[in-house]
């Protein structure tokens, strides 16, 4: 049953990453942040695929500025050349230039007469562009040149990077509706405004060019039977534009490329960016769910996804259909990044920070992957905990390294794994028990002399435990080896072999010690919250954080099993730091969604022996910017308070921070009236044992007297472990006003609490 949690949790995590990625992409899309990525895809298209121009459109370019108002004679030359081009067989002529009145009205009139004379075989192009202030400006030639001449329009609207990617077929301006120059060339006649995607795959050098006005150099042969676009050359001051292939080409070139696009039947676009977003999201979600069927399916899915993306891209290039896949790219990239980050975190968990050796988790993996059946040896380094505190960390790591060198005997020795440097473990070289014993005795002899670390001689005290039944999970085998080494003693029995395999669970407990840090780093430890409610169950007035450990192999491990182990291993502070942070983060999240309640965090009384816990809480409050008055510390395990005065001074320091204090499990063990009287608590929680017995005289009396005492001394009284409606009724009768228990509200994850309050779940980054 417990095992079902493990895959669910991982599914959760993949979906979480997918949702995060989708959210990011949607946000970026809204802000059109990814436009450059789409443009990049199109630029690659125009470099990757090269098309020849049809040759049906010829650029006639002039090295002198025939529009110069101070050189009216050039207009006369232009008029002459128009006739000439006509005679050379040009089909239609489009003049992409703007004429202001010149110094010589006669020259203008002559040009106008020539233009009119050519009838509908010549067109003047107006020019429309969007200015820096987003206002649209249209330039047109003066009537003295243009009147009676058919007109088309060119449009220029550069995106980021300076490229104009879309052009209209017709454009409505203040002065009327004009066909665009490319549409006119391609004989597309429409009055309904539409745009098309300019296809920049046409090689500019394949567009035929002739010279006009000053045309001594080239022949006009290419114009026969073709359309001609007249423009100034770059050196004579043509309007310049940017293409994906070249910067600064005459604007007329871009118009010709646009016309070629229409002639070739290109210019289609798969319009919806949203469709891409949806498709990528769907694919990712499917992948996240499909991961259930194992890593092979997932990997195949990834390959398929990349393959699909690549095929779609190449197909769009070949078919000359423009696509805008940036949002899909971003989703996939963001997803990949979050996965990668987690991967690194996991890898980190595979190396022991204290010793630099691979961790027991890595050992577990090694045992699984290689189906190791040899016995497993665990070694306990006595005094490692003290050494870890006393030595600078490099020295400790050096100490462990040297010890490991001795244990391996030679480079061919087994790879040695470590948990915090306190335990070491490896695979025995062979399965013969007597041989292993002999080898370990040899190792004890080798390790007997002190190690030289940083100029100091350090004694080595090491004992060995061996587990040999291979038909269990890797974790259980390591656990068994550690449990066995725990039974050793330096003097009497330095080498022990596992007795039986029936005590699996006890063994497990021991191995938890070595796993807690990795579990925290791997996000295996989380919090659930159990609300405290008013007796009528109408409102939530607080909640208690309860820690949960979902181990991938074992499923859910209850706190009763690992809190104690945590204490033994000296990792309590580490765990508490985590629970404080997580509880504050979740409470802040809940508050942001409208449910602003205090949160209780369980603090083991073992932490009240010195002031370090005060610094820890203060630091957490500051780091999380959490209001102190919303934090309640529930003191559990009061039996471990040896020195009440000491504990009192620590608790007073905590109170100074502004946090509230609660005495947990009142009535059992050492959590008694004396403790309540002498220590400064704001709240007391009546242990569930009394609530279970509330039907009895004694149970009733205790609850009743506590409620009375609470009222008299301003201490809030909470009944915990309330399971039935009878309990509730009895408590109501006794005027107990705050209740907690499975019958009131089950412990649940923060998302559930938010959902129960009609609040949308916000996607929150994984912060461990
Ligand atoms: P506790 O502080 O007395 O927490 C209440 C325990 O009783 C929780 O079990 C909760 O799930 C359970 N419970 C709640 N309502 C009912 C009910 O109606 N009936 C019964 N039978 N049980 C109920 P859980 O989560 O297994 O925690 C067990 C103990 O582990 C806690 O007892 C607390 O002492 C310790 N613990 C849990 N989380 C933490 C933590 O983050 N830090 C520390 N130091 N200790 C923790
Ligand atoms: Ca508690
Ligand atoms: Ca309790």
PDB file of C-alpha atoms in Angstrom, residues 525-533 540-548 550 556 559 575-591 595 597-602 624 626 630-632 634 685 739-742 744-754 756-757 764 767-768:
ATOM      1  CA  UNK A 525      10.686  14.789   3.150  1.00  0.00           C
ATOM      2  CA  UNK A 526       7.684  17.093   3.127  1.00  0.00           C
ATOM      3  CA  UNK A 527       5.098  18.514   5.476  1.00  0.00           C
ATOM      4  CA  UNK A 528       1.385  17.960   5.918  1.00  0.00           C
ATOM      5  CA  UNK A 529      -0.802  20.249   7.978  1.00  0.00           C
ATOM      6  CA  UNK A 530      -3.535  19.440  10.459  1.00  0.00           C
ATOM      7  CA  UNK A 531      -5.868  22.345  11.239  1.00  0.00           C
ATOM      8  CA  UNK A 532      -6.849  23.379  14.753  1.00  0.00           C
ATOM      9  CA  UNK A 533     -10.513  24.349  14.739  1.00  0.00           C
ATOM     10  CA  UNK A 540      -9.770  27.122  11.303  1.00  0.00           C
ATOM     11  CA  UNK A 541      -7.713  29.013  13.842  1.00  0.00           C
ATOM     12  CA  UNK A 542      -4.347  27.487  13.200  1.00  0.00           C
ATOM     13  CA  UNK A 543      -2.579  24.463  11.819  1.00  0.00           C
ATOM     14  CA  UNK A 544       0.165  22.114  12.895  1.00  0.00           C
ATOM     15  CA  UNK A 545       2.916  21.015  10.565  1.00  0.00           C
ATOM     16  CA  UNK A 546       3.634  17.285  10.648  1.00  0.00           C
ATOM     17  CA  UNK A 547       6.625  15.953   8.840  1.00  0.00           C
ATOM     18  CA  UNK A 548       6.312  13.136   6.253  1.00  0.00           C
ATOM     19  CA  UNK A 550       8.101   9.334   1.347  1.00  0.00           C
ATOM     20  CA  UNK A 556       5.724   6.496   3.691  1.00  0.00           C
ATOM     21  CA  UNK A 559       7.666  10.307  12.002  1.00  0.00           C
ATOM     22  CA  UNK A 575      15.435  18.552  10.222  1.00  0.00           C
ATOM     23  CA  UNK A 576      13.966  21.351  12.334  1.00  0.00           C
ATOM     24  CA  UNK A 577      15.545  23.992  10.147  1.00  0.00           C
ATOM     25  CA  UNK A 578      13.817  22.331   7.227  1.00  0.00           C
ATOM     26  CA  UNK A 579      10.410  22.069   8.939  1.00  0.00           C
ATOM     27  CA  UNK A 580      10.558  25.698  10.056  1.00  0.00           C
ATOM     28  CA  UNK A 581      11.339  26.935   6.561  1.00  0.00           C
ATOM     29  CA  UNK A 582       8.773  24.766   4.891  1.00  0.00           C
ATOM     30  CA  UNK A 583       6.015  25.601   7.391  1.00  0.00           C
ATOM     31  CA  UNK A 584       6.611  29.334   7.025  1.00  0.00           C
ATOM     32  CA  UNK A 585       6.710  29.143   3.273  1.00  0.00           C
ATOM     33  CA  UNK A 586       3.459  27.192   3.120  1.00  0.00           C
ATOM     34  CA  UNK A 587       1.759  29.424   5.682  1.00  0.00           C
ATOM     35  CA  UNK A 588       2.746  32.522   3.728  1.00  0.00           C
ATOM     36  CA  UNK A 589       1.339  30.912   0.611  1.00  0.00           C
ATOM     37  CA  UNK A 590      -1.907  30.156   2.365  1.00  0.00           C
ATOM     38  CA  UNK A 591      -2.072  33.721   3.688  1.00  0.00           C
ATOM     39  CA  UNK A 595      -6.415  32.137   4.840  1.00  0.00           C
ATOM     40  CA  UNK A 597      -3.623  31.665  10.276  1.00  0.00           C
ATOM     41  CA  UNK A 598      -0.712  30.859  12.572  1.00  0.00           C
ATOM     42  CA  UNK A 599       1.300  27.679  12.120  1.00  0.00           C
ATOM     43  CA  UNK A 600       2.653  25.308  14.756  1.00  0.00           C
ATOM     44  CA  UNK A 601       5.968  23.559  14.309  1.00  0.00           C
ATOM     45  CA  UNK A 602       6.999  20.669  16.524  1.00  0.00           C
ATOM     46  CA  UNK A 624      11.483  33.878   5.302  1.00  0.00           C
ATOM     47  CA  UNK A 626       7.741  35.673   8.506  1.00  0.00           C
ATOM     48  CA  UNK A 630       2.239  33.706  13.598  1.00  0.00           C
ATOM     49  CA  UNK A 631       4.690  30.987  14.618  1.00  0.00           C
ATOM     50  CA  UNK A 632       3.903  28.556  17.438  1.00  0.00           C
ATOM     51  CA  UNK A 634       5.105  22.944  20.026  1.00  0.00           C
ATOM     52  CA  UNK A 685      -2.302  20.383  24.148  1.00  0.00           C
ATOM     53  CA  UNK A 739     -10.003  20.929  18.959  1.00  0.00           C
ATOM     54  CA  UNK A 740      -7.771  18.954  16.658  1.00  0.00           C
ATOM     55  CA  UNK A 741      -7.968  15.365  15.462  1.00  0.00           C
ATOM     56  CA  UNK A 742      -8.932  13.028  12.658  1.00  0.00           C
ATOM     57  CA  UNK A 744     -12.118  17.390  13.030  1.00  0.00           C
ATOM     58  CA  UNK A 745      -9.783  17.607  10.074  1.00  0.00           C
ATOM     59  CA  UNK A 746      -7.288  15.146   8.668  1.00  0.00           C
ATOM     60  CA  UNK A 747      -3.677  16.206   8.169  1.00  0.00           C
ATOM     61  CA  UNK A 748      -3.252  17.083   4.504  1.00  0.00           C
ATOM     62  CA  UNK A 749      -0.917  18.770   2.093  1.00  0.00           C
ATOM     63  CA  UNK A 750      -1.017  22.528   1.788  1.00  0.00           C
ATOM     64  CA  UNK A 751      -2.477  22.308  -1.721  1.00  0.00           C
ATOM     65  CA  UNK A 752      -5.450  20.452  -0.308  1.00  0.00           C
ATOM     66  CA  UNK A 753      -6.051  23.098   2.324  1.00  0.00           C
ATOM     67  CA  UNK A 754      -5.963  25.782  -0.325  1.00  0.00           C
ATOM     68  CA  UNK A 756     -10.685  23.226   0.347  1.00  0.00           C
ATOM     69  CA  UNK A 757     -10.935  26.968   0.693  1.00  0.00           C
ATOM     70  CA  UNK A 764       5.150  26.936  -6.713  1.00  0.00           C
ATOM     71  CA  UNK A 767      12.576  25.103  -3.354  1.00  0.00           C
ATOM     72  CA  UNK A 768      14.391  22.337  -1.516  1.00  0.00           C
TER      73      UNK A 768
END
